[in-house]
Coordinates of C-alpha atoms in Angstrom, one line a residue:
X1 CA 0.0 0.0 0.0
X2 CA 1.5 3.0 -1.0
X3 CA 2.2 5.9 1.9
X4 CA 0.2 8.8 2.2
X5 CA 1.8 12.3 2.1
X6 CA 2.6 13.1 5.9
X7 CA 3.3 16.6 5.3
X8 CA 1.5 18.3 8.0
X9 CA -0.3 21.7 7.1
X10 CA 1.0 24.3 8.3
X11 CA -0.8 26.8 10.4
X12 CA -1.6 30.4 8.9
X13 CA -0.1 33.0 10.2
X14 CA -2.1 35.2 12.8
X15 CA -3.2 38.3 11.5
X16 CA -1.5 41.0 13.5
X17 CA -3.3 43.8 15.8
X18 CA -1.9 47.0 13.0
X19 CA -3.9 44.8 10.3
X20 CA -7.1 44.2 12.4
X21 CA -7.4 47.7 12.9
X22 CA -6.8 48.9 8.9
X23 CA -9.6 46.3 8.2
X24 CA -12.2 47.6 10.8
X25 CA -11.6 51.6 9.2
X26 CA -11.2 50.0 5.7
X27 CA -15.3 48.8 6.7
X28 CA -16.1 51.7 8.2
X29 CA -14.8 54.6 5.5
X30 CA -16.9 52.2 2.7
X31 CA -19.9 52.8 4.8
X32 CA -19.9 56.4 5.9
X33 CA -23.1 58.2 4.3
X34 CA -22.3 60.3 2.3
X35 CA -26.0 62.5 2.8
X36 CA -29.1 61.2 3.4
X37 CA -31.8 61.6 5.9
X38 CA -31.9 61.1 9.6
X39 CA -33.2 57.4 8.8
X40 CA -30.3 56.9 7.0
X41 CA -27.7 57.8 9.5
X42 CA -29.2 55.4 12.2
X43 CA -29.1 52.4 9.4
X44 CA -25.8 53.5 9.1
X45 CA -24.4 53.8 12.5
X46 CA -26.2 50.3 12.9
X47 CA -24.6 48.9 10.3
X48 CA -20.9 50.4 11.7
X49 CA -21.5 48.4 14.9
X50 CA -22.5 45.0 13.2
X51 CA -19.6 45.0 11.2
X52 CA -17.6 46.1 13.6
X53 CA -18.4 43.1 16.1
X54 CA -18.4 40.9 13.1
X55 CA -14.7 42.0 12.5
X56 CA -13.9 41.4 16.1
X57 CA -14.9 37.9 15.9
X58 CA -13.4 36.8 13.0
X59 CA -10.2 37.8 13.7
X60 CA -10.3 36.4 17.1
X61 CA -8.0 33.3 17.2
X62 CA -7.9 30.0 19.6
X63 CA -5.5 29.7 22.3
X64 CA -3.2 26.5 22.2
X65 CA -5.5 23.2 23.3
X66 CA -3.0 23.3 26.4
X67 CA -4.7 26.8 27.7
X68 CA -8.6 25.6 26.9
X69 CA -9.3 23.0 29.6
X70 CA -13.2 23.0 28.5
X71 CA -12.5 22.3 24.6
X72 CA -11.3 20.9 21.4
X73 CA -10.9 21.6 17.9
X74 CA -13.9 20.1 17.3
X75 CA -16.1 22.7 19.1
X76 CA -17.2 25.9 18.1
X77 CA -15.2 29.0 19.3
X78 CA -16.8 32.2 20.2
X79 CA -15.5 35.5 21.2
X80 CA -15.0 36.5 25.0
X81 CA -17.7 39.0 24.8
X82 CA -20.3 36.5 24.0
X83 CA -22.8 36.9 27.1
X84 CA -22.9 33.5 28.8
X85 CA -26.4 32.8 28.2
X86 CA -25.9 32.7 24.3
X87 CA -22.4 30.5 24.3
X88 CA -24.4 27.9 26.3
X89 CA -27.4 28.2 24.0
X90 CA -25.2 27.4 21.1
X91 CA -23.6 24.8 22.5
X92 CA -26.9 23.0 23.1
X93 CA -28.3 23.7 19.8
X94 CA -28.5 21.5 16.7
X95 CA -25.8 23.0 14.7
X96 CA -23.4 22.4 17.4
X97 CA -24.6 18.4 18.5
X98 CA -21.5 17.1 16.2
X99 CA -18.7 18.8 18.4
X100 CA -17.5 16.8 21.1
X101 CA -17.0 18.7 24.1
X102 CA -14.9 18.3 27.5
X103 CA -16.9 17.7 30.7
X104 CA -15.2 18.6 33.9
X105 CA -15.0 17.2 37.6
X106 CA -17.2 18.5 40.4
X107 CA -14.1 17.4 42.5
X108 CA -11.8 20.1 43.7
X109 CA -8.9 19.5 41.5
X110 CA -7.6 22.9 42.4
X111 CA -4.3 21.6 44.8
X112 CA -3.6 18.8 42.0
X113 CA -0.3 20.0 39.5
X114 CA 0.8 17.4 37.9
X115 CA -1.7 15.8 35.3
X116 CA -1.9 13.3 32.2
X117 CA -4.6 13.2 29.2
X118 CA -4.7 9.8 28.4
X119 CA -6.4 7.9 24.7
X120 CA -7.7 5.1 24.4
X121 CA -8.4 4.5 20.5
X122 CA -9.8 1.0 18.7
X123 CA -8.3 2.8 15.5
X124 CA -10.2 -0.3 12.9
X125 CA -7.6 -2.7 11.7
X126 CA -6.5 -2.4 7.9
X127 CA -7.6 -5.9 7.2
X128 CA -10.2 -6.2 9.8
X129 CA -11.7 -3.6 7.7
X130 CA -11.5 -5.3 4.4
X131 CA -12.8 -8.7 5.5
X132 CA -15.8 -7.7 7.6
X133 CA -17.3 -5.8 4.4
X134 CA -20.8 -6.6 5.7
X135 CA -20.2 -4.2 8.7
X136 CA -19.0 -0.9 6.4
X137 CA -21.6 -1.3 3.2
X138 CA -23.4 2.0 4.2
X139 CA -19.7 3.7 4.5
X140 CA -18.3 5.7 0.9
X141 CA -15.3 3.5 0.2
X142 CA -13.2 6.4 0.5
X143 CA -13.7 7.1 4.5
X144 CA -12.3 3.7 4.9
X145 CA -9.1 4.5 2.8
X146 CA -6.3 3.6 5.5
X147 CA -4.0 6.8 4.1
X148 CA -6.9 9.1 4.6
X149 CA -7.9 7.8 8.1
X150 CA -4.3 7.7 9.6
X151 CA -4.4 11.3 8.7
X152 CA -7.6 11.7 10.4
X153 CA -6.6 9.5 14.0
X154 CA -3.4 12.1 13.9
X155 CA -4.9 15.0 13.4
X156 CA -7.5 14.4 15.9
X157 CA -4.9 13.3 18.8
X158 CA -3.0 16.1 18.2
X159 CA -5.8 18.6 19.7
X160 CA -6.5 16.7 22.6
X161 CA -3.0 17.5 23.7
X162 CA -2.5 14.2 24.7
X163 CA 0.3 12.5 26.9
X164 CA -0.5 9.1 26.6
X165 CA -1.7 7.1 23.9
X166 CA -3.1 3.4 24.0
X167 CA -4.2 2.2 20.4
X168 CA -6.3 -1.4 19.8
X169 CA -6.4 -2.6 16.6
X170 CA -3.0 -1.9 15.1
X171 CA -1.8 -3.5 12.0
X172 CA 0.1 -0.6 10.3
X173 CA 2.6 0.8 13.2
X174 CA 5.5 1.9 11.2
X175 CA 3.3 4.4 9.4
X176 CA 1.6 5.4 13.0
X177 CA 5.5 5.7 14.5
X178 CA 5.6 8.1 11.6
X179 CA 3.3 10.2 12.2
X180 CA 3.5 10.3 16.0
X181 CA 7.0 10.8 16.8
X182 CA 7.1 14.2 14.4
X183 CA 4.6 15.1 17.0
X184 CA 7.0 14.2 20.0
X185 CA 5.6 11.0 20.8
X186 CA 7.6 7.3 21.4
X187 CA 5.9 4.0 20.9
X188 CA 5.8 0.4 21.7
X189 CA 4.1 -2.4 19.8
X190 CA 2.9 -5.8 20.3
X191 CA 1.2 -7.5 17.4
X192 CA -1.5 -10.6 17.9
X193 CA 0.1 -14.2 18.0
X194 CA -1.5 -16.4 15.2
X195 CA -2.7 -15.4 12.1
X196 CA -4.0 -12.2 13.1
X197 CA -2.4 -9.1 11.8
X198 CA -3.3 -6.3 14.3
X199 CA -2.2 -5.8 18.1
X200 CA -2.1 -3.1 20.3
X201 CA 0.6 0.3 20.8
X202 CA 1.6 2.1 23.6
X203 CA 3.0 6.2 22.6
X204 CA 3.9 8.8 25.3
X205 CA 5.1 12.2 24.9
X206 CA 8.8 12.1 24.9
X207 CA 8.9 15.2 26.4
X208 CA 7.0 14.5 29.5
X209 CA 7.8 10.9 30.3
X210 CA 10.9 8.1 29.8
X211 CA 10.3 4.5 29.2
X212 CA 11.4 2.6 32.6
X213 CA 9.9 -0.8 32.0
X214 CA 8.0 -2.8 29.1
X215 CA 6.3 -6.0 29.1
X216 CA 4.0 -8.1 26.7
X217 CA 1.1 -10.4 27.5
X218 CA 0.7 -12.8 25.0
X219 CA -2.6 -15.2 26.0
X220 CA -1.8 -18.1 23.7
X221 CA 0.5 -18.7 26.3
X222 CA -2.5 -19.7 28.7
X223 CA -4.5 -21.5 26.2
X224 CA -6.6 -17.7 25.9
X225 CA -6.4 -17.3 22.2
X226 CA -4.1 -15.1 20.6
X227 CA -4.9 -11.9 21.7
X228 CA -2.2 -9.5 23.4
X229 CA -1.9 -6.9 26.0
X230 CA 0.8 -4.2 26.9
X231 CA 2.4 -3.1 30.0
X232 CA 4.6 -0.2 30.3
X233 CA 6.4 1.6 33.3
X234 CA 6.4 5.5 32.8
X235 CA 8.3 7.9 34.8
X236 CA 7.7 11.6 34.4
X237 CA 10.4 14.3 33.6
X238 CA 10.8 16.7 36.3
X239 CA 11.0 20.2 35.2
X240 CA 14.1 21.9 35.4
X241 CA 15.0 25.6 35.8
X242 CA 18.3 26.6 33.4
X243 CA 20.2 27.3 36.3
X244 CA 19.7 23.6 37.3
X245 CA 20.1 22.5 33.2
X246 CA 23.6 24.0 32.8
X247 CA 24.9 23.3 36.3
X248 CA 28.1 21.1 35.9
X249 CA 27.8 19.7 39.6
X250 CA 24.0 19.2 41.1
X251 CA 23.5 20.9 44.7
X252 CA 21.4 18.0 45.9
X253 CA 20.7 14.2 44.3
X254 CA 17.7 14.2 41.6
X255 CA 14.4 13.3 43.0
X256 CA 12.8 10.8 41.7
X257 CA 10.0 11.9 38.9
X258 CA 6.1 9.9 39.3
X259 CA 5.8 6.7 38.2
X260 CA 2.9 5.3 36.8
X261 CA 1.9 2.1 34.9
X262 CA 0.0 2.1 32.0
X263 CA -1.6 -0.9 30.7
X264 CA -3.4 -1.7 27.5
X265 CA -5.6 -4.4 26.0
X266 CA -8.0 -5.8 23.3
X267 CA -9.7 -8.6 24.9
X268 CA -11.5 -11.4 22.2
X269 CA -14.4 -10.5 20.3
X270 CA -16.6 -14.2 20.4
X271 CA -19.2 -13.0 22.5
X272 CA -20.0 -16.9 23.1
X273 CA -16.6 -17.7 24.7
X274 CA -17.1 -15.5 28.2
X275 CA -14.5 -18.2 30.0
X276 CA -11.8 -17.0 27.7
X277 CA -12.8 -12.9 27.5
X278 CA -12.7 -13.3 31.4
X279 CA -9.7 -14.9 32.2
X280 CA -7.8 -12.6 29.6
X281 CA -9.0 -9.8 31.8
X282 CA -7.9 -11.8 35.1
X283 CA -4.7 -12.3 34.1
X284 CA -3.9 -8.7 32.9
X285 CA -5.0 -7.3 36.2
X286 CA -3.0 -9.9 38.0
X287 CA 0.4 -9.0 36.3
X288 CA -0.9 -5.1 36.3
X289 CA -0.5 -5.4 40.2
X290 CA 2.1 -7.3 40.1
X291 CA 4.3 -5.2 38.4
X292 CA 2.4 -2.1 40.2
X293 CA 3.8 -3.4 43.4
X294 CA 7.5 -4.3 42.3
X295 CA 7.9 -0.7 41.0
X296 CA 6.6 0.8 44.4
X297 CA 2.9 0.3 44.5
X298 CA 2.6 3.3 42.0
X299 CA -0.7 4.1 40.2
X300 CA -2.1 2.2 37.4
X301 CA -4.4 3.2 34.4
X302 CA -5.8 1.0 31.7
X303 CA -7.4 1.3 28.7
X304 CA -8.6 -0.8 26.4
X305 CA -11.4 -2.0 23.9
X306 CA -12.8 -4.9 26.8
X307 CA -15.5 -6.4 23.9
X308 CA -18.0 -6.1 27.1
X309 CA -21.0 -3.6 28.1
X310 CA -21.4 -1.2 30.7
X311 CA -22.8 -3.4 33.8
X312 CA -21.9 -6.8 32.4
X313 CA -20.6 -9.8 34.8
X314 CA -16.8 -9.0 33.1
X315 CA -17.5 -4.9 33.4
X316 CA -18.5 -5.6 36.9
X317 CA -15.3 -8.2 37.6
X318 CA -13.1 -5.1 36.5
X319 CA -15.0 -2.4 38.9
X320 CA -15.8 -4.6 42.1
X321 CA -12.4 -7.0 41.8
X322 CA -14.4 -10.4 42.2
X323 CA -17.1 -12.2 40.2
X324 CA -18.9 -15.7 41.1
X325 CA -18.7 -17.7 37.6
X326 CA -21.7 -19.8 39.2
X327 CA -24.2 -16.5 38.6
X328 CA -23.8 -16.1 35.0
X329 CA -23.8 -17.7 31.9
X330 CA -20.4 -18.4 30.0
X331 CA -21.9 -17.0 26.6
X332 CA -23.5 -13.5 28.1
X333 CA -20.6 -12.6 30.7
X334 CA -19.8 -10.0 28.4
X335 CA -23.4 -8.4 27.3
X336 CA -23.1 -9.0 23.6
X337 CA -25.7 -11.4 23.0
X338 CA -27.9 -8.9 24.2
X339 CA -27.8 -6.9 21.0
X340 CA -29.6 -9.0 18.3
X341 CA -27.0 -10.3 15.5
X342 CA -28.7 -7.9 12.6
X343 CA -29.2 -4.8 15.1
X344 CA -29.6 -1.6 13.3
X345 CA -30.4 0.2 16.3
X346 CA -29.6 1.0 19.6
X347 CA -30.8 -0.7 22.4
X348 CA -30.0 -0.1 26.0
X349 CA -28.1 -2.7 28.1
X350 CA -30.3 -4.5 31.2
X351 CA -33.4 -3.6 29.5
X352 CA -35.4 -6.8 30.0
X353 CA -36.4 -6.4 33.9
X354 CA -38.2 -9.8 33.8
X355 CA -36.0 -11.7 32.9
X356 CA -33.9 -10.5 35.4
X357 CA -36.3 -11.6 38.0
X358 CA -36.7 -14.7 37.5
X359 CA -33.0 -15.0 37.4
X360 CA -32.9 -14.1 40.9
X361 CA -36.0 -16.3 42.1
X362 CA -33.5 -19.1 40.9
X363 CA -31.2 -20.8 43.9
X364 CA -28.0 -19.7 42.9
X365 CA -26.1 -22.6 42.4
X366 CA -28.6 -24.1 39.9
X367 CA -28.5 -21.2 37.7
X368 CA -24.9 -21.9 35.5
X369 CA -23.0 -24.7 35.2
X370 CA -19.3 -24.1 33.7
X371 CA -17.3 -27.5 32.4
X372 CA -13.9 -27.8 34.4
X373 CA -12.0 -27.0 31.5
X374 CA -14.5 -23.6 31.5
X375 CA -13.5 -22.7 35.0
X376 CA -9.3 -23.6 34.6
X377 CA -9.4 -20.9 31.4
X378 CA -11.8 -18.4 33.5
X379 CA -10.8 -18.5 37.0
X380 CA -7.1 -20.6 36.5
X381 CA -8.4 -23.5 38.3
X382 CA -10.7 -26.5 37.3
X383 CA -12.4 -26.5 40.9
X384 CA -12.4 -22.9 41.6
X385 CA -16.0 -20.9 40.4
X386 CA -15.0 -17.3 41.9
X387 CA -12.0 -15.0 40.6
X388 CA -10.8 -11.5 41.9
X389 CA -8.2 -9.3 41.4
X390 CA -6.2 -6.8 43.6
X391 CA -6.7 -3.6 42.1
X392 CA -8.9 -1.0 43.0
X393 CA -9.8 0.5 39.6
X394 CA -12.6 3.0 38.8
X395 CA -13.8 4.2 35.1
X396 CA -12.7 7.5 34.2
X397 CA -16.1 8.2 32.6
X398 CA -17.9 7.3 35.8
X399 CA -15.8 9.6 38.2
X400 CA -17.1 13.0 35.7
X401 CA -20.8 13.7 35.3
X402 CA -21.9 13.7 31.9
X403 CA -25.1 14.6 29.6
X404 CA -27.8 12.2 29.5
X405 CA -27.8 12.3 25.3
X406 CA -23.9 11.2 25.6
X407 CA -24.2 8.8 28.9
X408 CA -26.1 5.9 30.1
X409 CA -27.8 5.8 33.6
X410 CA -24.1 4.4 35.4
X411 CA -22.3 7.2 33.7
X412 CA -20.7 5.4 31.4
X413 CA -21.2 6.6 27.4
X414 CA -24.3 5.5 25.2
X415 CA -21.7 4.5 22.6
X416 CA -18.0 4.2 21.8
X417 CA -18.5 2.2 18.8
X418 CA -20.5 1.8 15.5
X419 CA -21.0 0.1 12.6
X420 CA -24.2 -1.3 11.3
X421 CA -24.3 -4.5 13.5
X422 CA -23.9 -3.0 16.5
X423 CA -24.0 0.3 18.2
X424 CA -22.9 0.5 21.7
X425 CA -20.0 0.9 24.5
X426 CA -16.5 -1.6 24.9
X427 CA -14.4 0.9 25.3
X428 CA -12.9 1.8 28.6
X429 CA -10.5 3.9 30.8
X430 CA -9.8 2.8 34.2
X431 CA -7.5 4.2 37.4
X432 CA -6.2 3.4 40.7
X433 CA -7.1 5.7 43.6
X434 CA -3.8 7.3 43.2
X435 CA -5.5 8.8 40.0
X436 CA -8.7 10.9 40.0
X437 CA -10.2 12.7 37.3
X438 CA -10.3 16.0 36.3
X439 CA -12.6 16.1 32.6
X440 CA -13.4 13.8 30.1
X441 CA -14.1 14.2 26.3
X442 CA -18.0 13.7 25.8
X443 CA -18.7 11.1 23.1
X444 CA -21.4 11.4 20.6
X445 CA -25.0 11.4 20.7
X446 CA -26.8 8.5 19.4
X447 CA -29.1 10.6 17.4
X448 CA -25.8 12.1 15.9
X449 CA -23.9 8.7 15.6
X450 CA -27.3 7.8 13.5
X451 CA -27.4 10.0 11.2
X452 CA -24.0 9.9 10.0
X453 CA -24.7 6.1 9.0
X454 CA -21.5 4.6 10.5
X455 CA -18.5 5.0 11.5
X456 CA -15.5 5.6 9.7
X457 CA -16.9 8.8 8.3
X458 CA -15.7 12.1 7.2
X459 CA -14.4 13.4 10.4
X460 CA -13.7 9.8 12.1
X461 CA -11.2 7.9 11.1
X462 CA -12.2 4.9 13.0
X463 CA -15.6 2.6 14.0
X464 CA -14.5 3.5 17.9
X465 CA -14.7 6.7 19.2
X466 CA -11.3 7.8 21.5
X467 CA -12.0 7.8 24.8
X468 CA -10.0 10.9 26.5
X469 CA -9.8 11.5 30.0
X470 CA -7.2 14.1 32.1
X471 CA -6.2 12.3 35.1
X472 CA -4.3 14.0 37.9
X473 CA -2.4 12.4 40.9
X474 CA -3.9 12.9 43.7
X475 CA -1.0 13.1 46.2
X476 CA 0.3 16.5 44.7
X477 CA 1.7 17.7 48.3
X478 CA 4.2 14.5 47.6
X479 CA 5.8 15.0 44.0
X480 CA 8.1 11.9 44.5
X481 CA 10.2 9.6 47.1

């Protein structure tokens, strides 16, 4: 496949204040009466001011995505003067329902310093792409063009001013690594065992962070299919005065910068084969604390395209740390099956109440029964039923109120994926209690995600939706042992 031109355009230059002002007079001279009645002169002097405010605005420019904590490129911008009333109307109105806009905290952030924005992005697989045709007929051929939507995934990163990156569905990193390091950023890979041709990739700003540690699941090694995960140990640069840079002989020894794990994963699609989905899950949080604990019990964040809903048994093994096999059944432990296999719509999850209840008029250890072989790939152990984990993780999503057309009643978004089987949420962020959040980038309403009739379209490069969260540590009174 031949390489797309990675040539990044280049920003215009800003207007400077000398030519804002000749253009407001230039306006104003070509609209100075030149006689007329009283009538005349009022239209006039109206028509000064509107142009006048309309030159304001349009020469306004954005401030760097650094210095605009409540947005992105992709909303609308509106002058300063703007009466608050109005901005907020805008926002809510039709015109603006495709921007995706940052949500903030009601926690007190305000003591916090040191802070990461964090991706997580199923990016669509090159060749997952081509041989699921079925799921991409109502998308123009072109929007699924891998040289168009690599320009698209960058672009987009590139205003959420990300620090750390954690991709699903890779199967073309050398021309990712490309595009990411001219925009400061080192990466890690780890591509699918088998016959499989994408994995998963780990970037960080090289600029904030150095590489300490690196480490690669591979779950053909415990009979779990060939699917992969990541690990990586990131330490943050300190910063550093000049005085301190060009200093021959350091005063005191360097303190050591925060440390944080970052894991990443794409668990196994087969909605059928829950015993495998969970024990791929148990054994990346196992080795997550593991190596969490080695490096100094520092703070963990995931993310990761799960392959289960919001308030599923495997979703609820992740945010409670322990799940009884016995109480579910091995081929709906992830909450797949309940979308039908030709859904064109959306459907909420735990929307069949009856069912439910006679679930739970059921003695519980009649309800599932899970083979031995089941168990050992789900829990490690033939004659064990319950698993856990040791982390304390909470989703990113859930920690930041959102809006009802973007979130479902736990918090967690309506949808971070579509394509015309199946509209819904598998995407995830989670964090340690070291962590706590401080926004997180709204995803799409479904009305929205409708009517663009799937996803990869001409503003997404991808089926998924990124997931982007700031995260802060919440120990900021200790930067470091």
């Amino acid at each position: 496949m031949t390489r797309g031109n990675r040539q990044q355009p280049s920003p215009e230059p800003s207007p400077t204040r000398a030519a804002t002002v000749i253009k407001r007079k230039h306006h104003l001279q070509q609209e100075q009466p030149h006689g007329g009645s009283n009538s005349n002169s009022r239209h006039a002097k109206r028509r000064r001011r509107r142009i006048f405010s309309e030159s304001e605005t349009l020469t306004l420019l954005p401030d760097p995505p650094r210095t605009l904590p409540a947005s992105n490129r992709f909303e609308r911008l509106h002058s300063s003067s703007t009466p608050r009333g109005k901005h907020r109307h805008r926002k809510s109105s039709a015109r603006g329902c495709n921007n995706r806009q940052w949500v903030l905290s009601s926690r007190d952030i305000s003591t916090c310093e040191d802070k990461v924005v964090v991706v997580s992005y199923n990016i669509l697989g090159v060749e997952n792409a081509l041989k699921h045709p079925d799921l991409y007929y109502k998308v123009p051929p072109k929007f699924l063009e891998w040289d168009r939507r690599k320009i698209l995934i960058s672009e987009e990163i590139n205003h959420y001013n990300a620090s750390i990156l954690c991709f699903q569905e890779v199967d073309r990193f050398d021309d990712l690594d490309d595009l990411f390091q001219n925009n400061g950023f080192k990466g890690v890979y780890k591509a699918r065992t088998g016959e499989a041709y994408d994995g998963c990739a780990i970037f960080w700003k090289d600029e904030l962070f150095t590489l300490l540690h690196q480490e690669n699941i591979e779950f053909r090694s415990f009979a779990l299919r060939d699917n992969v995960a990541q690990l990586c140990v990131l330490e943050m640069i300190q910063n550093q005065s000049e005085s301190e840079l060009y200093t021959e002989i350091p005063t005191s020894p360097p303190s050591r910068g925060r440390r944080l794990l970052v894991g990443n994963i794409h668990v196994l699609f087969n909605p059928n084969r829950g015993d495998i989905k969970l024990g791929q899950v148990r054994i990346f949080l196992e080795r997550a604390y593991e190596l969490s604990q080695e490096w100094g019990d520092i703070p963990v964040v995931i993310g990761g395209d799960l392959n289960s809903l919001p308030q599923s048994a495997i979703y609820q093994f992740v945010a409670s740390s322990k799940l009884d096999t016995h109480l579910h059944d091995r081929r709906k432990i992830s909450g797949q099956l309940e979308y039908p296999s030709q859904c064109r719509g959306f459907r909420f999850q735990n929307e069949n109440p009856a069912r439910c209840t006679v679930l739970k008029s059921i003695p519980s250890p009649l309800l599932y029964r899970w083979s031995d072989e089941e168990l050992r790939l789900a829990t490690g152990s033939g004659g064990v039923t319950h698993v856990q984990h040791q982390l304390k993780l909470s989703s990113a999503y859930h920690g930041v109120p959102g809006s009802c057309r973007t979130r479902d009643n736990h918090g967690e978004p309506l949808a971070t994926s579509y394509h015309s089987k199946f509209m819904g949420t598998v995407d995830y962020i989670w964090h340690t209690d070291e962590l706590v959040p401080v926004r997180a980038l709204e995803t799409l309403p479904i009305d929205i995600l409708r009517r663009s009739g799937g996803l990869p379209s001409k503003k997404w490069g991808s089926d998924h939706l990124a997931l982007v969260c700031e995260l802060a540590f919440a120990d900021d009174d200790v930067k470091g042992i």
